[in-house]
Each structure stands twice: as structure tokens, then as C-alpha cells.
mmCIF file of C-alpha atoms in Angstrom:
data_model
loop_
_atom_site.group_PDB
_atom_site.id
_atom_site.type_symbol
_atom_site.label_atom_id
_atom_site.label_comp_id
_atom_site.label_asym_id
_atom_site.label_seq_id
_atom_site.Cartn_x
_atom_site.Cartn_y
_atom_site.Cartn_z
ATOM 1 C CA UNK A 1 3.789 145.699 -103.285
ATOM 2 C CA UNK A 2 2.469 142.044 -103.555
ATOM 3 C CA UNK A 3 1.975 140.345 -106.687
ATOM 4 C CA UNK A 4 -1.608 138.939 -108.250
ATOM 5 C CA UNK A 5 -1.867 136.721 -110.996
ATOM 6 C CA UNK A 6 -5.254 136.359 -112.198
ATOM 7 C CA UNK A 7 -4.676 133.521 -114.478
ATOM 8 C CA UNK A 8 -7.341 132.413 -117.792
ATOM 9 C CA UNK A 9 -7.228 130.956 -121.460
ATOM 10 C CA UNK A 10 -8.529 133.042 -124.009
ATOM 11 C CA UNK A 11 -11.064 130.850 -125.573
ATOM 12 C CA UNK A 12 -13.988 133.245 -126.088
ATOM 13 C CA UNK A 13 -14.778 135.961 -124.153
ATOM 14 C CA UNK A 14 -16.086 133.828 -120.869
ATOM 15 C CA UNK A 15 -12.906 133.594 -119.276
ATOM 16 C CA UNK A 16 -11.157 136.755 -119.928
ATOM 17 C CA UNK A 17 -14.283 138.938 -119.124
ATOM 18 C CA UNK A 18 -14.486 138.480 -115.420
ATOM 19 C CA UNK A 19 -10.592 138.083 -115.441
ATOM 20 C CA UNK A 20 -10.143 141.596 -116.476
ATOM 21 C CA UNK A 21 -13.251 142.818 -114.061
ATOM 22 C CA UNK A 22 -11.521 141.095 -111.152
ATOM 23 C CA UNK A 23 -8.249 143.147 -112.134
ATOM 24 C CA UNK A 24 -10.322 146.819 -112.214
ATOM 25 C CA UNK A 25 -12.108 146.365 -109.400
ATOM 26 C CA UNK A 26 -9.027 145.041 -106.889
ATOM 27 C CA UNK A 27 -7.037 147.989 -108.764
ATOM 28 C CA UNK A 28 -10.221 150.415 -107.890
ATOM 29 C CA UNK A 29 -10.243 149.031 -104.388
ATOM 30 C CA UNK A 30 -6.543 149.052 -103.619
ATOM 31 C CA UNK A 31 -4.530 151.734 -105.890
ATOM 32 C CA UNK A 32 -1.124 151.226 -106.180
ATOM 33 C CA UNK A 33 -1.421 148.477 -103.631
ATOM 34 C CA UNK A 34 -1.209 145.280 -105.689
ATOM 35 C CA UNK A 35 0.882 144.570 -109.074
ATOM 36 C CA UNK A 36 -1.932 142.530 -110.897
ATOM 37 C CA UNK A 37 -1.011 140.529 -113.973
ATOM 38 C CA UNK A 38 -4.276 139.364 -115.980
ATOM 39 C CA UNK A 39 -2.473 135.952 -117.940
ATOM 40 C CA UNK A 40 -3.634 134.049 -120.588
ATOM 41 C CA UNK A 41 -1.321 131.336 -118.967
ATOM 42 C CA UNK A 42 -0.674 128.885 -121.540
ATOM 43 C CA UNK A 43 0.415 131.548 -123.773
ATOM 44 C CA UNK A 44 2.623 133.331 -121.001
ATOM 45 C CA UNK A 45 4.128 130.515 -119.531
ATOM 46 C CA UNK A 46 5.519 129.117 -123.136
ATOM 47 C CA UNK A 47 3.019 125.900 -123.091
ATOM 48 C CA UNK A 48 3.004 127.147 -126.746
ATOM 49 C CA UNK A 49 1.565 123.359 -128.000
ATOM 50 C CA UNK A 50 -0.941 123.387 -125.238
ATOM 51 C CA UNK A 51 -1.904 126.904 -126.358
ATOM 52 C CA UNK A 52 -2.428 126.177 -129.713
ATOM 53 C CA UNK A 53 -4.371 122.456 -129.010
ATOM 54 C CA UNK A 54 -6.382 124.258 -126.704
ATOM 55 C CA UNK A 55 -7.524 126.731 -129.094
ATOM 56 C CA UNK A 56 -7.812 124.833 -132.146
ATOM 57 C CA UNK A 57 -9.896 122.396 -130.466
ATOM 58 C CA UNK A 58 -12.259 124.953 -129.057
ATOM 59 C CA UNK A 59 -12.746 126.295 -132.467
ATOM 60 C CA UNK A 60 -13.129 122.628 -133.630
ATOM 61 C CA UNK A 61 -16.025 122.025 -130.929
ATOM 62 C CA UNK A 62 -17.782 125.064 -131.505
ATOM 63 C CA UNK A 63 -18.233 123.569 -134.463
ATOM 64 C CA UNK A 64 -18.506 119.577 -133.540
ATOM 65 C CA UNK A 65 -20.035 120.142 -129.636
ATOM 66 C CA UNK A 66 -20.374 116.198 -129.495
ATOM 67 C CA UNK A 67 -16.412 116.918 -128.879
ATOM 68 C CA UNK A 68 -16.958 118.912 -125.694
ATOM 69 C CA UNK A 69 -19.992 116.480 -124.404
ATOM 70 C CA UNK A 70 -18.150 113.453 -124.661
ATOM 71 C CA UNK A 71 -15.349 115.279 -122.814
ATOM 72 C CA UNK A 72 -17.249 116.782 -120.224
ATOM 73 C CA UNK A 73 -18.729 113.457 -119.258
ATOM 74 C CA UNK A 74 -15.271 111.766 -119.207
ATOM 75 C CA UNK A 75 -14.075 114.243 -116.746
ATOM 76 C CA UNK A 76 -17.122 113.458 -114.713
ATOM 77 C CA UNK A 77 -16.636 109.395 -114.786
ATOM 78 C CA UNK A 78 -13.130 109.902 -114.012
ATOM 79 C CA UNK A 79 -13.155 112.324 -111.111
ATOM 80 C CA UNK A 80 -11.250 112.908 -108.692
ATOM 81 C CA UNK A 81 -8.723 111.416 -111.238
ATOM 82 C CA UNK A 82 -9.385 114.280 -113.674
ATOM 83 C CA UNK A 83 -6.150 116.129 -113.966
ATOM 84 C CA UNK A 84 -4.420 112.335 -114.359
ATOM 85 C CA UNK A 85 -6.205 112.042 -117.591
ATOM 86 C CA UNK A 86 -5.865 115.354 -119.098
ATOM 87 C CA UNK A 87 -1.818 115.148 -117.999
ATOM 88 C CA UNK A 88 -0.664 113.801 -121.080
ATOM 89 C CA UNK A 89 -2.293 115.906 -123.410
ATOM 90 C CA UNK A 90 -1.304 119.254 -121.313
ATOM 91 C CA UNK A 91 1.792 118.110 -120.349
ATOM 92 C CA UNK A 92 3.634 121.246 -121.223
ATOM 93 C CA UNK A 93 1.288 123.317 -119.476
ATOM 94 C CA UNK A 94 1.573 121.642 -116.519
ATOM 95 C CA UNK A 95 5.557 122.029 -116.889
ATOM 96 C CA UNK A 96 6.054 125.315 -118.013
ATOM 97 C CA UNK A 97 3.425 126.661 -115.914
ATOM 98 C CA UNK A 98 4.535 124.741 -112.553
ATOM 99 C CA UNK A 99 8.525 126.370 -113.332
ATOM 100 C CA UNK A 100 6.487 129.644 -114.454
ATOM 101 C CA UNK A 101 4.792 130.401 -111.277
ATOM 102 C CA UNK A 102 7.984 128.697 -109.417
ATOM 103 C CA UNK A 103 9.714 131.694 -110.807
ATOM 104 C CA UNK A 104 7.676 134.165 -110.832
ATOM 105 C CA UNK A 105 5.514 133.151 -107.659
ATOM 106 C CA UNK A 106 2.649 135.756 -106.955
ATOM 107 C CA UNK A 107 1.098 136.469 -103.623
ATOM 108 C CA UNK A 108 -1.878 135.202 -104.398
ATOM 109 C CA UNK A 109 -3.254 133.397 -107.657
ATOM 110 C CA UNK A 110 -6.402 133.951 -108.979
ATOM 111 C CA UNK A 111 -8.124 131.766 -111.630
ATOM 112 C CA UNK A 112 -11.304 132.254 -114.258
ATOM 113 C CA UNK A 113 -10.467 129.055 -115.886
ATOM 114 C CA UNK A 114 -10.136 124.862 -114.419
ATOM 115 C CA UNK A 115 -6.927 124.122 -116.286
ATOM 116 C CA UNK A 116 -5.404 127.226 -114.761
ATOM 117 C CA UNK A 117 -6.090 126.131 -111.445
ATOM 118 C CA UNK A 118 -5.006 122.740 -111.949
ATOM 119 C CA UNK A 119 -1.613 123.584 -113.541
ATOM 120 C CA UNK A 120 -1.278 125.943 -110.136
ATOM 121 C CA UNK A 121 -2.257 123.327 -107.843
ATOM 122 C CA UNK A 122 0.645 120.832 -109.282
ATOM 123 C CA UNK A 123 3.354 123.991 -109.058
ATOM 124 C CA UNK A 124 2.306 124.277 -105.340
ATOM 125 C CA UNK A 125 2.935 120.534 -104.530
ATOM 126 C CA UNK A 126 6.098 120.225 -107.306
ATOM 127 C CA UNK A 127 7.891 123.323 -105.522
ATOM 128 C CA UNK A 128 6.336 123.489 -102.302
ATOM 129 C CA UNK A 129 4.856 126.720 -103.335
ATOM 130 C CA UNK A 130 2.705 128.356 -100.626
ATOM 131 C CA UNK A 131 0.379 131.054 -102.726
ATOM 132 C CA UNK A 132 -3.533 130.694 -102.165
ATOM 133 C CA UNK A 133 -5.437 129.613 -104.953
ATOM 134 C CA UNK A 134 -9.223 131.245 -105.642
ATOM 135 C CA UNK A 135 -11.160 129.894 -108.338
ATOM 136 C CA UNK A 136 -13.652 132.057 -109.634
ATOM 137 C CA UNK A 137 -16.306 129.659 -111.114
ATOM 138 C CA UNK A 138 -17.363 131.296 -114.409
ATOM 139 C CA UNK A 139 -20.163 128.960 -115.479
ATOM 140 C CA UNK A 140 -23.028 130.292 -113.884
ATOM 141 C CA UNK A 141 -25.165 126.920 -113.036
ATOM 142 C CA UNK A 142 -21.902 124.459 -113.149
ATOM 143 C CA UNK A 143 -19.207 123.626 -110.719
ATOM 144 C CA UNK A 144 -18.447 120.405 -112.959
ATOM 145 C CA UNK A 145 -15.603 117.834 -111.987
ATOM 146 C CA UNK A 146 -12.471 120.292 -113.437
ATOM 147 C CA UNK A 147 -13.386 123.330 -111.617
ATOM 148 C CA UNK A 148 -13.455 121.200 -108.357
ATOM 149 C CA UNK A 149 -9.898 121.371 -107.705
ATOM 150 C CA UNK A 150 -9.800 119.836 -103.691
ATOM 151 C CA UNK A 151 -6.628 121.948 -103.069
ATOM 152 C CA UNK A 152 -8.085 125.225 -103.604
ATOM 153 C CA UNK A 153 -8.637 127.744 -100.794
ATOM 154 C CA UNK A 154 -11.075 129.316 -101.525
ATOM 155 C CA UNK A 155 -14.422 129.149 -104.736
ATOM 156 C CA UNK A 156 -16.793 132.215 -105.959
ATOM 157 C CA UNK A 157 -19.453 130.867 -107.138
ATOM 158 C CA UNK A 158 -22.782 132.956 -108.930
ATOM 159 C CA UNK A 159 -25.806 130.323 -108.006
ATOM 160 C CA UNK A 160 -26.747 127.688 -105.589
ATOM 161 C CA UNK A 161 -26.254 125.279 -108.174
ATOM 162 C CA UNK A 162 -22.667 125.998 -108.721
ATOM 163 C CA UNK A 163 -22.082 126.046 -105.120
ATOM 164 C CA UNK A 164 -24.088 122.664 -104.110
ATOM 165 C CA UNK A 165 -22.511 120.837 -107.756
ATOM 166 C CA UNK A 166 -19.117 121.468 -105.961
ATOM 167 C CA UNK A 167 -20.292 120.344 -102.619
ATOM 168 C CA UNK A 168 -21.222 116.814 -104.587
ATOM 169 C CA UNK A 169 -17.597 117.206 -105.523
ATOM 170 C CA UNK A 170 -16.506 116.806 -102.262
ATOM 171 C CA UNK A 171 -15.380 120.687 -102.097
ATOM 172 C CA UNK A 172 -15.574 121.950 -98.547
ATOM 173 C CA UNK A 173 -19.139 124.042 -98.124
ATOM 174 C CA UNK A 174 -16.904 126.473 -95.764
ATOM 175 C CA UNK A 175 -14.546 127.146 -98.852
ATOM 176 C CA UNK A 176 -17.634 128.432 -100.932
ATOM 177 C CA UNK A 177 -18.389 131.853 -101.143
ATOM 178 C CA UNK A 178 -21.647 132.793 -103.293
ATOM 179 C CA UNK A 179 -21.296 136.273 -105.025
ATOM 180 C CA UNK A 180 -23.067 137.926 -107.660
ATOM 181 C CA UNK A 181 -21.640 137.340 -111.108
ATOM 182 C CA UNK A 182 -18.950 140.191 -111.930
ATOM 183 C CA UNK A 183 -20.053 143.437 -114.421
ATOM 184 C CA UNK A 184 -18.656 143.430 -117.611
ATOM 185 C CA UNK A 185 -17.962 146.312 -119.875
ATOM 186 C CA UNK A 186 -20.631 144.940 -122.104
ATOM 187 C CA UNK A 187 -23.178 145.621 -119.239
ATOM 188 C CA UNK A 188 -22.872 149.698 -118.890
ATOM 189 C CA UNK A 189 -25.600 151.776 -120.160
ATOM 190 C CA UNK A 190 -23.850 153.544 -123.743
ATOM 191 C CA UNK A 191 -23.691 157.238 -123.392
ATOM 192 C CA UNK A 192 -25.157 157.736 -126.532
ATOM 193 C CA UNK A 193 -28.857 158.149 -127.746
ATOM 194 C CA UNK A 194 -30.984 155.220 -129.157
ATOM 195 C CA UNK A 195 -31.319 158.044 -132.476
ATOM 196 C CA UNK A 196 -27.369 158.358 -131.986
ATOM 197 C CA UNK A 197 -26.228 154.815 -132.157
ATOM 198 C CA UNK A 198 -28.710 154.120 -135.406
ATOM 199 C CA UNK A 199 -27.046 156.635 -137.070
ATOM 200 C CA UNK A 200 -23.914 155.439 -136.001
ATOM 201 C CA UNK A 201 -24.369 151.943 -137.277
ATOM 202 C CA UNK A 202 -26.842 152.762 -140.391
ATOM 203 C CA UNK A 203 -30.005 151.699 -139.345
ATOM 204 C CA UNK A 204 -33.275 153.515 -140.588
ATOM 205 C CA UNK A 205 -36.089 154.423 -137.627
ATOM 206 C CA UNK A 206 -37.970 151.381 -138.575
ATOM 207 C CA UNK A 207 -40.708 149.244 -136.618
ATOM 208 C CA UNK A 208 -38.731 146.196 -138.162
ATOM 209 C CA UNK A 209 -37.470 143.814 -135.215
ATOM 210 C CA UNK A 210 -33.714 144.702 -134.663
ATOM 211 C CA UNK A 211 -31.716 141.584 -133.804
ATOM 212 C CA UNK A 212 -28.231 141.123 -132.211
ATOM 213 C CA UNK A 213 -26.140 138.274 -133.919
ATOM 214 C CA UNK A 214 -23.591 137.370 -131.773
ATOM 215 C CA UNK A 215 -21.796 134.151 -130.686
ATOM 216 C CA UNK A 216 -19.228 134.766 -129.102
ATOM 217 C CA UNK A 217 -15.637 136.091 -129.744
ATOM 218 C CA UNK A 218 -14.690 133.300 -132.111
ATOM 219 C CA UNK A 219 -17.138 134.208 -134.489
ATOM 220 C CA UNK A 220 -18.635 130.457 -135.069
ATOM 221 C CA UNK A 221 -22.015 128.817 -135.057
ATOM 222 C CA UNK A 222 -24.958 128.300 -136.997
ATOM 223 C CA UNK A 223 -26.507 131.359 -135.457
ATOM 224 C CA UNK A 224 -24.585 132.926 -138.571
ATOM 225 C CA UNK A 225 -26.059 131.155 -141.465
ATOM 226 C CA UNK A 226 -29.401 131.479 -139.676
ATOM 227 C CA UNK A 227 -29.416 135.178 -139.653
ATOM 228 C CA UNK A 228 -28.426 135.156 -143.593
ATOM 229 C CA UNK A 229 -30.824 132.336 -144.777
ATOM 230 C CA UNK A 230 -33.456 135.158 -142.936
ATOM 231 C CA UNK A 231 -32.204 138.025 -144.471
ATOM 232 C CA UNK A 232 -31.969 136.502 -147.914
ATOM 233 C CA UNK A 233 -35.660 134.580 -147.652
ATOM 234 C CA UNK A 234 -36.783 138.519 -147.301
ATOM 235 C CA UNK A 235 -37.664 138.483 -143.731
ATOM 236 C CA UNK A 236 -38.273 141.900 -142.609
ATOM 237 C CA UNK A 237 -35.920 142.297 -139.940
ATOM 238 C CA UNK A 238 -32.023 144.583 -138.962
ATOM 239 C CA UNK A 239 -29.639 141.932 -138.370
ATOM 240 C CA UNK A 240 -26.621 143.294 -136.886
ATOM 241 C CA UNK A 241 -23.892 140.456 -137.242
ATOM 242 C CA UNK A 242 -20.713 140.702 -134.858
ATOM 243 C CA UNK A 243 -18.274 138.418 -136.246
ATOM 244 C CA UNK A 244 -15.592 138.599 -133.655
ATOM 245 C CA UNK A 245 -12.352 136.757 -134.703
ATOM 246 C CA UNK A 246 -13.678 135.030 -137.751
ATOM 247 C CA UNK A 247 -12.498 137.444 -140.492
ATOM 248 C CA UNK A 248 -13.381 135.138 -143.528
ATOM 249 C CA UNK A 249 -16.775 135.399 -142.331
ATOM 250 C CA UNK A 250 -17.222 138.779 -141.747
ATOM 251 C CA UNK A 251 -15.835 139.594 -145.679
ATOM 252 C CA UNK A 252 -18.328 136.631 -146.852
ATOM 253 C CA UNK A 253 -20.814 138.717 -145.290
ATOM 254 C CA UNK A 254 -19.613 142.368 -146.741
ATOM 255 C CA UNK A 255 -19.717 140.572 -149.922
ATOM 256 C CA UNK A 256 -23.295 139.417 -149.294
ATOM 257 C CA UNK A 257 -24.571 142.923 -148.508
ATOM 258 C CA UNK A 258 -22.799 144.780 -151.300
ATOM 259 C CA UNK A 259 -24.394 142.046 -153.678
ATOM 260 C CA UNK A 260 -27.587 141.705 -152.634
ATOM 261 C CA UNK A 261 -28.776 146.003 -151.641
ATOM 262 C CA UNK A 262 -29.717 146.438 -155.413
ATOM 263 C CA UNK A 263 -32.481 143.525 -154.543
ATOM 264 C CA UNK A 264 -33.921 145.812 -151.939
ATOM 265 C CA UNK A 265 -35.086 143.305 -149.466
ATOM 266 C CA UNK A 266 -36.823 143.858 -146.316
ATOM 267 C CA UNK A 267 -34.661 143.866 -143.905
ATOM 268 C CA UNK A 268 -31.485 145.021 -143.528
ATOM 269 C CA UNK A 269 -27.446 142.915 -142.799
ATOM 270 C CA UNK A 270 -25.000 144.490 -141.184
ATOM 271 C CA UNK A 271 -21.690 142.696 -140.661
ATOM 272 C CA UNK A 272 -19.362 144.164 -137.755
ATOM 273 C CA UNK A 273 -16.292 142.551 -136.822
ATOM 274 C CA UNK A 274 -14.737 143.464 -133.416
ATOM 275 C CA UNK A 275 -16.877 146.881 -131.886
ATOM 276 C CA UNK A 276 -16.170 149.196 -129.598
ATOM 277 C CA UNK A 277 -18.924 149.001 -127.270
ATOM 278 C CA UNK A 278 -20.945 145.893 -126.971
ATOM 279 C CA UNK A 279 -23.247 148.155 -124.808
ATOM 280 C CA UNK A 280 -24.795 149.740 -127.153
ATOM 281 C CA UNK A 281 -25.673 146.491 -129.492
ATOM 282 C CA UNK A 282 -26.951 144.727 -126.621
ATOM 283 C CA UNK A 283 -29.086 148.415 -126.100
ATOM 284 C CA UNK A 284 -30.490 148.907 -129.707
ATOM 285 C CA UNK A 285 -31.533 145.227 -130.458
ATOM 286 C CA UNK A 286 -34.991 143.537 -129.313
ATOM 287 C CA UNK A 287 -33.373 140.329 -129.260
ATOM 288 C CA UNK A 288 -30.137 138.128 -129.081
ATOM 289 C CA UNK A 289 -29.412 135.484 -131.524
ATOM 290 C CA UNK A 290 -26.426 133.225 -130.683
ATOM 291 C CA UNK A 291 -24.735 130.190 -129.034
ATOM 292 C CA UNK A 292 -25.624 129.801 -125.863
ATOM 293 C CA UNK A 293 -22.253 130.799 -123.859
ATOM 294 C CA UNK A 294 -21.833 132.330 -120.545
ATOM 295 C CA UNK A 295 -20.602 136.182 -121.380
ATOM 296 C CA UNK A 296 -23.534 136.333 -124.099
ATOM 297 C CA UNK A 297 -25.700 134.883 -121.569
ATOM 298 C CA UNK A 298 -25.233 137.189 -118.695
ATOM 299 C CA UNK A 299 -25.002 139.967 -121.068
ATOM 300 C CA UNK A 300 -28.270 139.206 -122.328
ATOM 301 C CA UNK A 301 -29.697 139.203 -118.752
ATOM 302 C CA UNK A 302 -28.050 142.194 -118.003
ATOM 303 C CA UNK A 303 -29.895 144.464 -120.537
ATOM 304 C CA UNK A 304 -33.260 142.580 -120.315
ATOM 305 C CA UNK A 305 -33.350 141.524 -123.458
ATOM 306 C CA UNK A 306 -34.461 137.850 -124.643
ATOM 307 C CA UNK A 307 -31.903 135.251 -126.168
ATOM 308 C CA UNK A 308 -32.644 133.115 -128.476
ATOM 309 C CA UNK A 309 -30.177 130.307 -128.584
ATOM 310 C CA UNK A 310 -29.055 128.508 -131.557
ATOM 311 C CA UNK A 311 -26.403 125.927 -130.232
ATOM 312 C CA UNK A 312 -24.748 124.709 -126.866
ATOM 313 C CA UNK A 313 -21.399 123.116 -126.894
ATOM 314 C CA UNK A 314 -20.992 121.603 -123.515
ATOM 315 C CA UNK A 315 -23.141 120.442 -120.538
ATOM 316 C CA UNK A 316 -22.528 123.593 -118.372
ATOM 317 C CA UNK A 317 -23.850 126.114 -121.343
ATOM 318 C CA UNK A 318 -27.103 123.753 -121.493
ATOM 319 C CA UNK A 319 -27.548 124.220 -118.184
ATOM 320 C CA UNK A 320 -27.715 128.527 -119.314
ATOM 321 C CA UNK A 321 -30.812 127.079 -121.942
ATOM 322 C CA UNK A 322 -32.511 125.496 -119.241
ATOM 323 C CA UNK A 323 -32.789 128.657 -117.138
ATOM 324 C CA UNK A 324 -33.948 130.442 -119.809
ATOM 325 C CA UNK A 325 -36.956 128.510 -120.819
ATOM 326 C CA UNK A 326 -37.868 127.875 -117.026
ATOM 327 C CA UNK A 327 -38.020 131.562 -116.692
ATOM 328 C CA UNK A 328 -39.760 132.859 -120.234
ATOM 329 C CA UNK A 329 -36.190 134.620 -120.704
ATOM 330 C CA UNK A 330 -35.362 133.265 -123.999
ATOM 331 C CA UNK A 331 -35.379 130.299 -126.327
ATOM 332 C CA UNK A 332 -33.740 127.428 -128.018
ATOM 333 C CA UNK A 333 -34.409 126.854 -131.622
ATOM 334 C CA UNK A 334 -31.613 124.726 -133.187
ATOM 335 C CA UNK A 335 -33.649 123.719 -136.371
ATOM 336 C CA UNK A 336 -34.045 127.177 -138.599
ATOM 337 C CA UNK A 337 -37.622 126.138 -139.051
ATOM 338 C CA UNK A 338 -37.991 127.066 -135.607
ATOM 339 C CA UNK A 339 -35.517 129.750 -135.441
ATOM 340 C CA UNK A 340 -38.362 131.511 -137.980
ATOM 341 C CA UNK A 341 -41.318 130.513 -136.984
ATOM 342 C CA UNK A 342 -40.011 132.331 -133.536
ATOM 343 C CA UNK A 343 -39.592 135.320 -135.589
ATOM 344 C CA UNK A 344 -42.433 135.207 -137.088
ATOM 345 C CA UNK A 345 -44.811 134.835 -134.133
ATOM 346 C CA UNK A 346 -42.485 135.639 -131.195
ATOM 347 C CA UNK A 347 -43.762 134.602 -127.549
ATOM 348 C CA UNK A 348 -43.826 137.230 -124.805
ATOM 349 C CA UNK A 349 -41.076 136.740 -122.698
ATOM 350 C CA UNK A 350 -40.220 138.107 -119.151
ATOM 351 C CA UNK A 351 -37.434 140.043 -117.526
ATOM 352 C CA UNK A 352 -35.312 139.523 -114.946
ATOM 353 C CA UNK A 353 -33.609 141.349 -112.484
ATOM 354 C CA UNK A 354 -30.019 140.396 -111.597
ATOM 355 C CA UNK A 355 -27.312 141.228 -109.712
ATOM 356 C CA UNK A 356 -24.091 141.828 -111.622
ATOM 357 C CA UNK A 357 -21.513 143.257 -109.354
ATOM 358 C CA UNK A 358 -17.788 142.494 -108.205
ATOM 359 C CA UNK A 359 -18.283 144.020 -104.542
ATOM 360 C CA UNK A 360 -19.419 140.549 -103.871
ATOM 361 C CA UNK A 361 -15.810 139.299 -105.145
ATOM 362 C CA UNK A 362 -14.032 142.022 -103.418
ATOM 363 C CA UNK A 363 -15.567 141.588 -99.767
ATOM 364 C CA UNK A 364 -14.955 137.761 -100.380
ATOM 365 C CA UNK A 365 -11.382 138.460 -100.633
ATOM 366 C CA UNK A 366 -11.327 141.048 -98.024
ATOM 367 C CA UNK A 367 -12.744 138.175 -96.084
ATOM 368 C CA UNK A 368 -10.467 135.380 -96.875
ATOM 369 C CA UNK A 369 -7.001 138.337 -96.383
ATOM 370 C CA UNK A 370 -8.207 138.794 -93.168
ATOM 371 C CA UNK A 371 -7.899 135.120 -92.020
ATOM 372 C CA UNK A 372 -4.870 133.995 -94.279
ATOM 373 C CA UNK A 373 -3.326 137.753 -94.678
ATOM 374 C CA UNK A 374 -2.670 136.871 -98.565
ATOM 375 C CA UNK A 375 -3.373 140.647 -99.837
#
């Protein structure tokens, strides 16, 4: 039985979504073939300080997204000298994860996340490690200076961009495969009724506008404060507010609804932490408010429903905005003046008709076994 390591960091849910669909769909295609390991790598390898600075400064830029900017366009000036500059402040990860995969060395390694495929490249050349490396691009317009990593074998990319960014890279066109982004659970049809699933979460038959609050596992933006500056000015709308990891916001907001139901205002708050089925949210609502991130994004897309973006952090997720307004998908309204004036007069937007699927993934790695024999 060979040994997969589909390696990600858990910052939000853009990594370790198509991480785990990778995992079900090799597991659907090959049963009991493959021992697959889904890692958030850091974490398992005992890079414990890298772990923690990664995190923490995600959270930090979520809030601050000059943070990511300036970073992103550092990484760019300094390419192909990239992983040289970010060596000192991940030097444990590189470490722990080169002696990690050194003992523990999988068949074939599988990443949804740059720093992941950099720490694997340096274990190949520190131990003379022979394990492919695929690099499954999860920005869907980017293929920025840290996910070209020249000793890959092999990139999945989701759009022409991605594929001709990493060409301008320097990234071998024949080492390119363009599939269609993977499906995540988010994306299935909920087995329940529409009258079901308002009964489930509270909501009155209404002809209110029912909007979807989310940004993202962590829980952060101004999307948030948007929504309750709405709700509280008596705009006649359902918020329904997923709060994700951010716990202190998601009692602020209990708090907020159990004060302010004797006012009997318009519309209607209701906070959710973690759910069960992001399905049937994304199925109810008639729009998406949030940052503009890449599993919100294709989620979005996925039920045909607009999003309207608050925020961006880094380069790659404004690259998700511009696709939007180019194709009457969604909007961006970072001021809240806009945010409800949007509400108030919304524009008619389009829908669009994507692809989400990992057979493209699996017969790309059907492809690349039956050259190198990896799987």
C-alpha cells in the first residue's frame, strides 16, 4: 500500500477544502489502494512556532491586509530567491518538516498550500529524497512567485491565468495541467426543502432579501459589522451570520439579538457559529456578503448566487473581485455607504456556469502515474 501525503496549513477554509476533496476522491477512485494522510504540516511536523506565527499573522492580516500586500509584492521582487527570504522566519518548518518527511517519506506528496511545497522541495534536496511533488494551485486566477516552486513535477491549475502566471515564472508549460477547480462539500444540493431549512434555522416565509454573512472560517472582517450596522439602522432584510472560529463574536452577536427582538425591527439576525451544512446557507440566501476569499468565492459560483465583497487581503483574492465585476457576478463595496445603497437598489447580476469537479485532478494523476509510476 503506498503512502500519500496531501500536505496544507489550516488558515481558513481555502487550503484544507480541496485538500480533503483530493483525499475522497483518490480514496473513491482507488479503495484500499493508497494510505492518504490529509496534514496540516506545520502542526504535524512539530514546527509548533511556525504554526502559531503563521496563524496569528493570518488573523492579524485579515484584519491589517496592507500586511499581506506588502508581502505578496516582496515575494514577487525577490523571486526566484523567495524561499531564501522567508527561511529565517520558517526556519523550523523547514527543519522539522525536511526530518518529518525524511522519516516518514510518502510515495507521493501532494500540496494545497506554497509553504508546503517549499518545505518538501528542501527535504528532497537535504536527504536526497525522491517522492514527486504536485502542487495543486488553489487560487483560482494566481500562480504568484511562492506557488512557483521550479522543482515541482507536476501543477493543477483552475484558469489560464494561473497556468500562463506560472509560465512567466519560468515553470515548464509541459508540467501544467489545467483542471476544473475541485467540489467541495459546500457545493452539494441539501436534501432538505427550501420550507424545511427555514424552519430549521427560524426564518419566517418573507419577501425580505435573505443574505449569507460569511467570511471565511476565521470569522473576521468588516463584512460583520456591516451586516449589524444594517440590521440595527432597520433595514428590512434575514441576515444569517456564520461566525466560524471567532467565538467572542458570535456571543457579541447572541447578545445583540436577545437585546434588540423587543425593538421589533425589520429584519431579522441570526448568528451561527460552525454549521453543519454550508449547502443549505449558500441554498436559502439571495446573496453572499463577505471577504473576498477563494472557498467563499467558488462556493458562491457554485450555487449561482451573487457575492458581494467587503474586503480582499492579498493580490491573488483581488484578482477573485475582478472576475466578478467583469462578469455582473457580484460586487465590491468596501465603504458601508455602498454596501447599502447596493441593498437598497441592487443591480441585476448574471450567472455562471462552472465546472467544479475532481475527475479533472484524478485523470491528471492517472496521467502523470503512468509516466513516473508514483501511485
Amino acid at each position: 500500500m503506498s503512502h500519500i501525503i496531501i500536505a496544507m496549513i489550516e488558515v481558513g477554509y481555502g487550503h484544507k477544502g480541496p485538500a480533503l476533496a483530493i483525499k475522497d476522491a483518490l480514496e473513491g477512485a482507488f479503495p484500499g489502494k493508497h494510505r492518504i494522510e490529509v496534514i496540516d504540516f506545520p502542526r504535524a511536523a512539530g514546527a509548533l512556532r511556525t504554526d502559531a506565527s503563521i496563524k496569528a499573522a493570518w488573523n492579524a492580516a485579515l484584519q491589517q491586509p496592507w500586511m499581506v500586500q506588502a508581502s505578496y509584492a516582496l515575494m514577487e521582487a525577490v523571486y526566484p530567491h523567495s524561499g531564501s527570504v522567508l527561511y529565517p522566519f520558517i526556519a523550523d518548518f523547514y527543519n522539522r518538516g525536511s526530518r518529518y518527511l525524511a522519516t516518514a517519506t510518502p510515495d507521493l506528496f501532494i500540496s494545497t498550500h506554497p509553504m508546503c511545497s517549499m518545505v518538501a522541495a528542501a527535504a528532497r534536496r537535504r536527504y536526497g529524497l525522491k517522492f514527486p511533488i504536485i502542487i495543486d494551485v488553489v487560487d483560482p486566477f494566481d500562480g504568484y512567485s511562492l506557488w512557483a516552486e521550479q522543482s515541482a513535477d507536476l501543477f493543477l491549475v483552475h484558469s489560464e491565468q494561473s497556468r500562463d502566471l506560472l509560465i512567466k515564472h519560468h515553470i515548464d508549460e509541459r508540467n501544467i495541467k489545467l483542471v476544473p477547480y475541485p467540489r467541495l462539500p459546500a457545493m452539494q444540493a441539501p436534501e432538505k426543502s427550501p420550507e424545511e431549512l427555514r424552519q430549521k434555522y427560524g426564518l419566517e416565509k418573507s419577501d425580505k432579501p435573505l443574505l449569507l454573512v460569511t467570511s471565511g472560517a476565521q470569522g473576521l472582517g468588516r463584512a460583520y459589522s456591516f451586516a449589524c450596522r444594517a440590521y440595527l439602522e432597520g433595514f428590512p432584510a434575514d441576515f444569517m451570520v456564520v461566525t466560524g472560529k471567532n467565538k467572542r463574536l458570535y456571543e457579541d452577536l447572541c447578545q445583540l439579538v436577545q437585546k434588540t427582538t423587543p425593538q421589533g425591527l425589520p429584519g431579522t439576525l441570526i448568528p451561527l457559529s460552525f454549521v453543519s451544512s454550508m449547502a443549505e446557507l449558500y441554498s436559502l440566501c439571495d446573496m453572499v456578503i463577505g471577504k473576498a476569499g477563494a472557498s467563499t468565492w467558488v462556493e458562491s459560483l457554485a450555487h449561482r448566487k451573487p457575492l458581494i465583497c467587503t474586503e480582499w487581503a492579498g493580490q491573488n483574492d483581488y484578482k477573485l473581485i475582478e472576475f466578478l465585476l467583469q462578469n455582473r457576478l457580484g460586487s465590491f463595496t468596501p465603504r458601508y455607504r455602498d454596501f447599502i445603497g447596493l441593498l437598497t437598489n441592487p443591480p441585476i447580476y448574471e450567472k455562471y456556469d462552472a465546472e467544479f469537479s475532481t475527475h479533472g485532478i484524478l485523470e491528471a494523476l492517472r496521467s502523470y502515474h503512468a509516466v513516473s509510476g508514483s501511485m
